[in-house]
PDB file of C-alpha atoms in Angstrom:
ATOM      1  CA  UNK A   7       0.000   0.000   0.000  1.00 52.00           C
ATOM      2  CA  UNK A   8       1.385   3.390  -0.978  1.00 52.00           C
ATOM      3  CA  UNK A   9       1.830   6.277   1.462  1.00 47.00           C
ATOM      4  CA  UNK A  10      -0.942   8.127  -0.363  1.00 49.00           C
ATOM      5  CA  UNK A  11      -3.348   5.199   0.117  1.00 48.00           C
ATOM      6  CA  UNK A  12      -2.462   4.890   3.802  1.00 44.00           C
ATOM      7  CA  UNK A  13      -3.069   8.629   4.304  1.00 45.00           C
ATOM      8  CA  UNK A  14      -6.490   8.490   2.588  1.00 48.00           C
ATOM      9  CA  UNK A  15      -7.527   5.479   4.707  1.00 46.00           C
ATOM     10  CA  UNK A  16      -6.546   7.312   7.898  1.00 47.00           C
ATOM     11  CA  UNK A  17      -8.612  10.333   6.891  1.00 43.00           C
ATOM     12  CA  UNK A  18     -11.674   8.170   6.131  1.00 42.00           C
ATOM     13  CA  UNK A  19     -11.406   6.362   9.481  1.00 42.00           C
ATOM     14  CA  UNK A  20     -11.162   9.679  11.338  1.00 43.00           C
ATOM     15  CA  UNK A  21     -14.259  11.029   9.571  1.00 40.00           C
ATOM     16  CA  UNK A  22     -16.191   7.856  10.320  1.00 42.00           C
ATOM     17  CA  UNK A  23     -15.321   8.160  14.001  1.00 43.00           C
ATOM     18  CA  UNK A  24     -16.535  11.748  14.101  1.00 38.00           C
ATOM     19  CA  UNK A  25     -19.837  10.847  12.463  1.00 34.00           C
ATOM     20  CA  UNK A  26     -20.394   8.025  14.925  1.00 37.00           C
ATOM     21  CA  UNK A  27     -19.711  10.294  17.903  1.00 34.00           C
ATOM     22  CA  UNK A  28     -22.109  12.956  16.589  1.00 31.00           C
ATOM     23  CA  UNK A  29     -24.939  10.395  16.459  1.00 30.00           C
ATOM     24  CA  UNK A  30     -24.370   9.577  20.129  1.00 31.00           C
ATOM     25  CA  UNK A  31     -24.398  13.150  21.452  1.00 31.00           C
ATOM     26  CA  UNK A  32     -27.219  13.838  23.926  1.00 33.00           C
ATOM     27  CA  UNK A  33     -29.961  15.930  22.413  1.00 34.00           C
ATOM     28  CA  UNK A  34     -30.969  19.272  23.890  1.00 33.00           C
ATOM     29  CA  UNK A  35     -34.323  19.893  25.604  1.00 34.00           C
ATOM     30  CA  UNK A  36     -37.250  19.045  23.361  1.00 33.00           C
ATOM     31  CA  UNK A  37     -40.615  20.835  23.338  1.00 30.00           C
ATOM     32  CA  UNK A  38     -43.190  18.367  24.662  1.00 33.00           C
ATOM     33  CA  UNK A  39     -46.232  17.541  22.555  1.00 32.00           C
ATOM     34  CA  UNK A  40     -48.999  20.060  23.147  1.00 26.00           C
ATOM     35  CA  UNK A  41     -51.372  17.546  24.643  1.00 32.00           C
ATOM     36  CA  UNK A  42     -48.856  16.635  27.352  1.00 29.00           C
ATOM     37  CA  UNK A  43     -48.874  20.135  28.811  1.00 29.00           C
ATOM     38  CA  UNK A  44     -52.639  20.593  28.719  1.00 31.00           C
ATOM     39  CA  UNK A  45     -54.659  19.880  31.851  1.00 42.00           C
ATOM     40  CA  UNK A  46     -57.299  17.366  30.846  1.00 53.00           C
ATOM     41  CA  UNK A  47     -60.397  16.394  32.754  1.00 62.00           C
ATOM     42  CA  UNK A  48     -59.062  12.860  33.188  1.00 71.00           C
ATOM     43  CA  UNK A  49     -55.513  13.808  34.206  1.00 87.00           C
ATOM     44  CA  UNK A  50     -54.836  11.287  37.028  1.00 91.00           C
ATOM     45  CA  UNK A  51     -53.412  13.863  39.454  1.00 92.00           C
ATOM     46  CA  UNK A  52     -56.127  16.453  38.806  1.00 92.00           C
ATOM     47  CA  UNK A  53     -58.848  13.813  38.990  1.00 94.00           C
ATOM     48  CA  UNK A  54     -57.510  12.401  42.262  1.00 94.00           C
ATOM     49  CA  UNK A  55     -57.507  15.872  43.839  1.00 95.00           C
ATOM     50  CA  UNK A  56     -61.016  16.542  42.583  1.00 95.00           C
ATOM     51  CA  UNK A  57     -62.352  13.227  43.872  1.00 96.00           C
ATOM     52  CA  UNK A  58     -60.802  13.979  47.260  1.00 96.00           C
ATOM     53  CA  UNK A  59     -62.666  17.293  47.338  1.00 96.00           C
ATOM     54  CA  UNK A  60     -65.900  15.605  46.305  1.00 96.00           C
ATOM     55  CA  UNK A  61     -65.445  13.064  49.105  1.00 96.00           C
ATOM     56  CA  UNK A  62     -65.143  15.874  51.639  1.00 95.00           C
ATOM     57  CA  UNK A  63     -68.452  17.303  50.450  1.00 94.00           C
ATOM     58  CA  UNK A  64     -70.158  14.055  51.529  1.00 89.00           C
ATOM     59  CA  UNK A  65     -71.725  13.632  48.101  1.00 90.00           C
ATOM     60  CA  UNK A  66     -72.636  10.101  47.039  1.00 96.00           C
ATOM     61  CA  UNK A  67     -71.523   9.485  43.478  1.00 97.00           C
ATOM     62  CA  UNK A  68     -70.281   6.896  41.015  1.00 97.00           C
ATOM     63  CA  UNK A  69     -66.959   7.309  39.215  1.00 96.00           C
ATOM     64  CA  UNK A  70     -67.623   6.593  35.534  1.00 97.00           C
ATOM     65  CA  UNK A  71     -65.223   5.040  33.000  1.00 96.00           C
ATOM     66  CA  UNK A  72     -63.765   7.381  30.392  1.00 95.00           C
ATOM     67  CA  UNK A  73     -65.803   7.275  27.205  1.00 96.00           C
ATOM     68  CA  UNK A  74     -65.371   8.757  23.741  1.00 95.00           C
ATOM     69  CA  UNK A  75     -68.109   9.060  21.166  1.00 95.00           C
ATOM     70  CA  UNK A  76     -68.445  10.095  17.550  1.00 90.00           C
ATOM     71  CA  UNK A  77     -68.093  13.699  16.503  1.00 90.00           C
ATOM     72  CA  UNK A  78     -65.318  14.402  19.061  1.00 95.00           C
ATOM     73  CA  UNK A  79     -67.776  14.100  21.952  1.00 97.00           C
ATOM     74  CA  UNK A  80     -66.534  12.520  25.168  1.00 96.00           C
ATOM     75  CA  UNK A  81     -67.051  12.071  28.891  1.00 97.00           C
ATOM     76  CA  UNK A  82     -63.628  12.012  30.552  1.00 96.00           C
ATOM     77  CA  UNK A  83     -62.898  12.110  34.268  1.00 96.00           C
ATOM     78  CA  UNK A  84     -66.635  12.105  34.918  1.00 97.00           C
ATOM     79  CA  UNK A  85     -68.923  11.058  37.735  1.00 97.00           C
ATOM     80  CA  UNK A  86     -72.638  10.618  38.270  1.00 98.00           C
ATOM     81  CA  UNK A  87     -73.980  12.308  41.374  1.00 98.00           C
ATOM     82  CA  UNK A  88     -76.328  10.027  43.328  1.00 97.00           C
ATOM     83  CA  UNK A  89     -77.032  11.962  46.541  1.00 97.00           C
ATOM     84  CA  UNK A  90     -75.992  15.570  47.194  1.00 97.00           C
ATOM     85  CA  UNK A  91     -78.438  16.406  49.982  1.00 96.00           C
ATOM     86  CA  UNK A  92     -81.205  17.740  47.736  1.00 98.00           C
ATOM     87  CA  UNK A  93     -82.875  15.441  45.191  1.00 98.00           C
ATOM     88  CA  UNK A  94     -81.969  16.527  41.661  1.00 98.00           C
ATOM     89  CA  UNK A  95     -83.426  15.216  38.415  1.00 98.00           C
ATOM     90  CA  UNK A  96     -81.701  14.114  35.194  1.00 98.00           C
ATOM     91  CA  UNK A  97     -78.094  14.184  36.369  1.00 98.00           C
ATOM     92  CA  UNK A  98     -75.973  12.096  34.011  1.00 98.00           C
ATOM     93  CA  UNK A  99     -72.226  12.144  33.427  1.00 98.00           C
ATOM     94  CA  UNK A 100     -70.510  15.292  34.725  1.00 98.00           C
ATOM     95  CA  UNK A 101     -66.814  16.088  34.782  1.00 97.00           C
ATOM     96  CA  UNK A 102     -65.572  15.932  38.356  1.00 97.00           C
ATOM     97  CA  UNK A 103     -64.882  19.668  38.350  1.00 96.00           C
ATOM     98  CA  UNK A 104     -68.421  20.466  37.252  1.00 97.00           C
ATOM     99  CA  UNK A 105     -69.883  18.018  39.761  1.00 98.00           C
ATOM    100  CA  UNK A 106     -67.877  19.533  42.616  1.00 97.00           C
ATOM    101  CA  UNK A 107     -68.979  23.083  41.768  1.00 98.00           C
ATOM    102  CA  UNK A 108     -72.576  21.926  41.398  1.00 98.00           C
ATOM    103  CA  UNK A 109     -72.586  20.233  44.800  1.00 98.00           C
ATOM    104  CA  UNK A 110     -71.102  23.318  46.455  1.00 98.00           C
ATOM    105  CA  UNK A 111     -73.732  25.511  44.772  1.00 98.00           C
ATOM    106  CA  UNK A 112     -76.574  23.246  45.897  1.00 98.00           C
ATOM    107  CA  UNK A 113     -75.307  22.879  49.450  1.00 98.00           C
ATOM    108  CA  UNK A 114     -74.334  26.501  50.069  1.00 98.00           C
ATOM    109  CA  UNK A 115     -76.168  28.855  47.718  1.00 98.00           C
ATOM    110  CA  UNK A 116     -79.810  27.795  47.413  1.00 98.00           C
ATOM    111  CA  UNK A 117     -81.433  27.691  50.817  1.00 98.00           C
ATOM    112  CA  UNK A 118     -80.489  31.245  51.841  1.00 98.00           C
ATOM    113  CA  UNK A 119     -82.204  32.893  48.832  1.00 98.00           C
ATOM    114  CA  UNK A 120     -85.122  30.446  49.108  1.00 98.00           C
ATOM    115  CA  UNK A 121     -85.716  31.494  52.708  1.00 98.00           C
ATOM    116  CA  UNK A 122     -85.149  35.195  51.990  1.00 98.00           C
ATOM    117  CA  UNK A 123     -87.376  35.549  48.947  1.00 98.00           C
ATOM    118  CA  UNK A 124     -89.799  32.632  49.203  1.00 98.00           C
ATOM    119  CA  UNK A 125     -89.959  31.829  52.914  1.00 98.00           C
ATOM    120  CA  UNK A 126     -89.265  28.143  52.343  1.00 98.00           C
ATOM    121  CA  UNK A 127     -86.684  25.508  51.487  1.00 98.00           C
ATOM    122  CA  UNK A 128     -85.749  23.916  48.174  1.00 98.00           C
ATOM    123  CA  UNK A 129     -86.552  20.203  48.338  1.00 98.00           C
ATOM    124  CA  UNK A 130     -86.008  19.295  44.678  1.00 98.00           C
ATOM    125  CA  UNK A 131     -83.963  20.694  41.807  1.00 98.00           C
ATOM    126  CA  UNK A 132     -85.051  20.084  38.227  1.00 98.00           C
ATOM    127  CA  UNK A 133     -82.481  19.953  35.425  1.00 98.00           C
ATOM    128  CA  UNK A 134     -82.575  19.290  31.692  1.00 98.00           C
ATOM    129  CA  UNK A 135     -79.533  17.051  31.953  1.00 98.00           C
ATOM    130  CA  UNK A 136     -75.787  17.169  31.510  1.00 98.00           C
ATOM    131  CA  UNK A 137     -74.087  15.258  28.667  1.00 98.00           C
ATOM    132  CA  UNK A 138     -75.371  15.828  25.143  1.00 97.00           C
ATOM    133  CA  UNK A 139     -73.307  15.450  21.955  1.00 97.00           C
ATOM    134  CA  UNK A 140     -74.227  18.689  20.199  1.00 95.00           C
ATOM    135  CA  UNK A 141     -72.921  22.050  19.079  1.00 94.00           C
ATOM    136  CA  UNK A 142     -73.326  25.346  20.923  1.00 93.00           C
ATOM    137  CA  UNK A 143     -76.986  26.414  20.917  1.00 82.00           C
ATOM    138  CA  UNK A 144     -77.853  23.176  19.107  1.00 84.00           C
ATOM    139  CA  UNK A 145     -76.572  24.585  15.806  1.00 86.00           C
ATOM    140  CA  UNK A 146     -76.000  22.245  12.865  1.00 83.00           C
ATOM    141  CA  UNK A 147     -72.362  23.352  12.635  1.00 83.00           C
ATOM    142  CA  UNK A 148     -69.771  25.224  14.651  1.00 87.00           C
ATOM    143  CA  UNK A 149     -68.141  24.753  18.034  1.00 93.00           C
ATOM    144  CA  UNK A 150     -69.087  21.851  20.257  1.00 96.00           C
ATOM    145  CA  UNK A 151     -71.064  22.701  23.382  1.00 97.00           C
ATOM    146  CA  UNK A 152     -69.552  21.960  26.784  1.00 97.00           C
ATOM    147  CA  UNK A 153     -72.451  19.513  27.095  1.00 97.00           C
ATOM    148  CA  UNK A 154     -70.612  17.430  24.479  1.00 97.00           C
ATOM    149  CA  UNK A 155     -67.824  16.915  27.035  1.00 97.00           C
ATOM    150  CA  UNK A 156     -70.113  16.304  30.061  1.00 97.00           C
ATOM    151  CA  UNK A 157     -68.950  19.689  31.314  1.00 98.00           C
ATOM    152  CA  UNK A 158     -72.287  21.523  31.559  1.00 98.00           C
ATOM    153  CA  UNK A 159     -75.646  21.261  33.317  1.00 98.00           C
ATOM    154  CA  UNK A 160     -78.931  23.067  32.624  1.00 98.00           C
ATOM    155  CA  UNK A 161     -81.139  23.898  35.617  1.00 98.00           C
ATOM    156  CA  UNK A 162     -84.799  24.548  34.856  1.00 98.00           C
ATOM    157  CA  UNK A 163     -86.649  24.760  38.162  1.00 98.00           C
ATOM    158  CA  UNK A 164     -86.994  24.291  41.910  1.00 98.00           C
ATOM    159  CA  UNK A 165     -89.660  22.749  44.130  1.00 98.00           C
ATOM    160  CA  UNK A 166     -90.187  24.138  47.651  1.00 98.00           C
ATOM    161  CA  UNK A 167     -91.198  22.356  50.820  1.00 98.00           C
ATOM    162  CA  UNK A 168     -94.726  23.808  50.592  1.00 98.00           C
ATOM    163  CA  UNK A 169     -95.210  22.421  47.083  1.00 98.00           C
ATOM    164  CA  UNK A 170     -94.567  25.601  45.127  1.00 98.00           C
ATOM    165  CA  UNK A 171     -92.647  25.136  41.878  1.00 98.00           C
ATOM    166  CA  UNK A 172     -90.433  27.965  40.654  1.00 98.00           C
ATOM    167  CA  UNK A 173     -89.261  27.608  37.055  1.00 98.00           C
ATOM    168  CA  UNK A 174     -87.046  29.720  34.838  1.00 98.00           C
ATOM    169  CA  UNK A 175     -89.592  29.487  32.031  1.00 98.00           C
ATOM    170  CA  UNK A 176     -92.527  30.727  34.124  1.00 98.00           C
ATOM    171  CA  UNK A 177     -91.011  33.006  36.750  1.00 98.00           C
ATOM    172  CA  UNK A 178     -87.947  34.748  35.306  1.00 98.00           C
ATOM    173  CA  UNK A 179     -89.907  37.524  33.568  1.00 97.00           C
ATOM    174  CA  UNK A 180     -92.927  37.808  35.864  1.00 95.00           C
ATOM    175  CA  UNK A 181     -91.227  39.873  38.568  1.00 91.00           C
ATOM    176  CA  UNK A 182     -91.939  39.274  42.228  1.00 95.00           C
ATOM    177  CA  UNK A 183     -90.326  36.902  44.672  1.00 98.00           C
ATOM    178  CA  UNK A 184     -89.877  34.014  42.228  1.00 98.00           C
ATOM    179  CA  UNK A 185     -87.901  36.160  39.802  1.00 98.00           C
ATOM    180  CA  UNK A 186     -85.823  37.629  42.637  1.00 98.00           C
ATOM    181  CA  UNK A 187     -84.977  34.126  43.875  1.00 98.00           C
ATOM    182  CA  UNK A 188     -83.917  32.947  40.406  1.00 98.00           C
ATOM    183  CA  UNK A 189     -81.693  35.964  39.896  1.00 98.00           C
ATOM    184  CA  UNK A 190     -80.115  35.481  43.311  1.00 98.00           C
ATOM    185  CA  UNK A 191     -79.199  31.853  42.611  1.00 98.00           C
ATOM    186  CA  UNK A 192     -77.948  32.843  39.145  1.00 98.00           C
ATOM    187  CA  UNK A 193     -75.657  35.416  40.748  1.00 98.00           C
ATOM    188  CA  UNK A 194     -74.381  32.883  43.276  1.00 98.00           C
ATOM    189  CA  UNK A 195     -73.690  30.419  40.451  1.00 98.00           C
ATOM    190  CA  UNK A 196     -71.377  32.958  38.838  1.00 98.00           C
ATOM    191  CA  UNK A 197     -69.011  32.434  41.795  1.00 97.00           C
ATOM    192  CA  UNK A 198     -69.004  28.642  41.301  1.00 97.00           C
ATOM    193  CA  UNK A 199     -68.957  28.057  37.545  1.00 98.00           C
ATOM    194  CA  UNK A 200     -66.863  29.448  34.701  1.00 97.00           C
ATOM    195  CA  UNK A 201     -69.818  30.229  32.440  1.00 98.00           C
ATOM    196  CA  UNK A 202     -73.372  31.003  33.537  1.00 98.00           C
ATOM    197  CA  UNK A 203     -76.096  31.785  30.985  1.00 98.00           C
ATOM    198  CA  UNK A 204     -79.689  32.783  31.755  1.00 98.00           C
ATOM    199  CA  UNK A 205     -82.657  34.221  29.827  1.00 98.00           C
ATOM    200  CA  UNK A 206     -80.827  37.550  30.026  1.00 97.00           C
ATOM    201  CA  UNK A 207     -78.238  36.099  27.623  1.00 97.00           C
ATOM    202  CA  UNK A 208     -80.504  35.067  24.742  1.00 96.00           C
ATOM    203  CA  UNK A 209     -83.891  33.577  23.918  1.00 96.00           C
ATOM    204  CA  UNK A 210     -82.460  30.065  23.649  1.00 96.00           C
ATOM    205  CA  UNK A 211     -82.007  30.135  27.433  1.00 97.00           C
ATOM    206  CA  UNK A 212     -85.550  31.278  28.196  1.00 98.00           C
ATOM    207  CA  UNK A 213     -86.318  28.150  30.190  1.00 98.00           C
ATOM    208  CA  UNK A 214     -83.086  27.259  31.983  1.00 98.00           C
ATOM    209  CA  UNK A 215     -79.865  28.364  33.631  1.00 98.00           C
ATOM    210  CA  UNK A 216     -76.788  26.965  31.898  1.00 98.00           C
ATOM    211  CA  UNK A 217     -73.697  26.269  34.022  1.00 98.00           C
ATOM    212  CA  UNK A 218     -70.383  24.997  32.659  1.00 98.00           C
ATOM    213  CA  UNK A 219     -66.673  24.844  33.509  1.00 97.00           C
ATOM    214  CA  UNK A 220     -65.168  25.568  30.093  1.00 94.00           C
ATOM    215  CA  UNK A 221     -63.972  28.539  28.094  1.00 87.00           C
ATOM    216  CA  UNK A 222     -63.649  32.050  29.473  1.00 88.00           C
ATOM    217  CA  UNK A 223     -65.366  33.407  32.554  1.00 95.00           C
ATOM    218  CA  UNK A 224     -68.768  34.806  31.590  1.00 97.00           C
ATOM    219  CA  UNK A 225     -71.955  35.467  33.546  1.00 97.00           C
ATOM    220  CA  UNK A 226     -75.210  36.822  32.193  1.00 97.00           C
TER     221      UNK A 226
END
């Protein structure tokens, strides 16, 4: 082998060694995938903390399995409330965060206004349900409603211990004690939920109060 050949071989071996070492260098910090830095309703740590809070509220509930449905609808980190101190109709899957806020609202924010404006106690709460795979305002297209993620509940009325029934549909616009009570509990809900919508928002809410834990803070 000539000196020139030996020199070329040495150069090739050196280059090969450099390339191999470059492949083994530790990589710098990588940006994590977006979904890994988002707080999701079924994040194990967040869900555990929420369940602990729900346990302290002495609410009887069932922890539901995570479910996904067509059209990007889902029910993740959800529970079904079974006993929260006041009988409540039509409660299906609710995210734990929504359920916790709802229980706190029922246990702390209803009886005071009921006594003040109506001279009685709420013995039943009527709702139009929680989970529903649909768009905002039931539109045929557009953004999914928080109901599509089990993250909203619609409250339609209240029954008192003397048998009176106060409903959003019948009493919101009539004035008097029933309307004052409904507005008081709507105002209290604004301290518990992220979004609260009433008949004051639009005609589509003429018969219920919408509470959810998504989006930006809004109360009307």
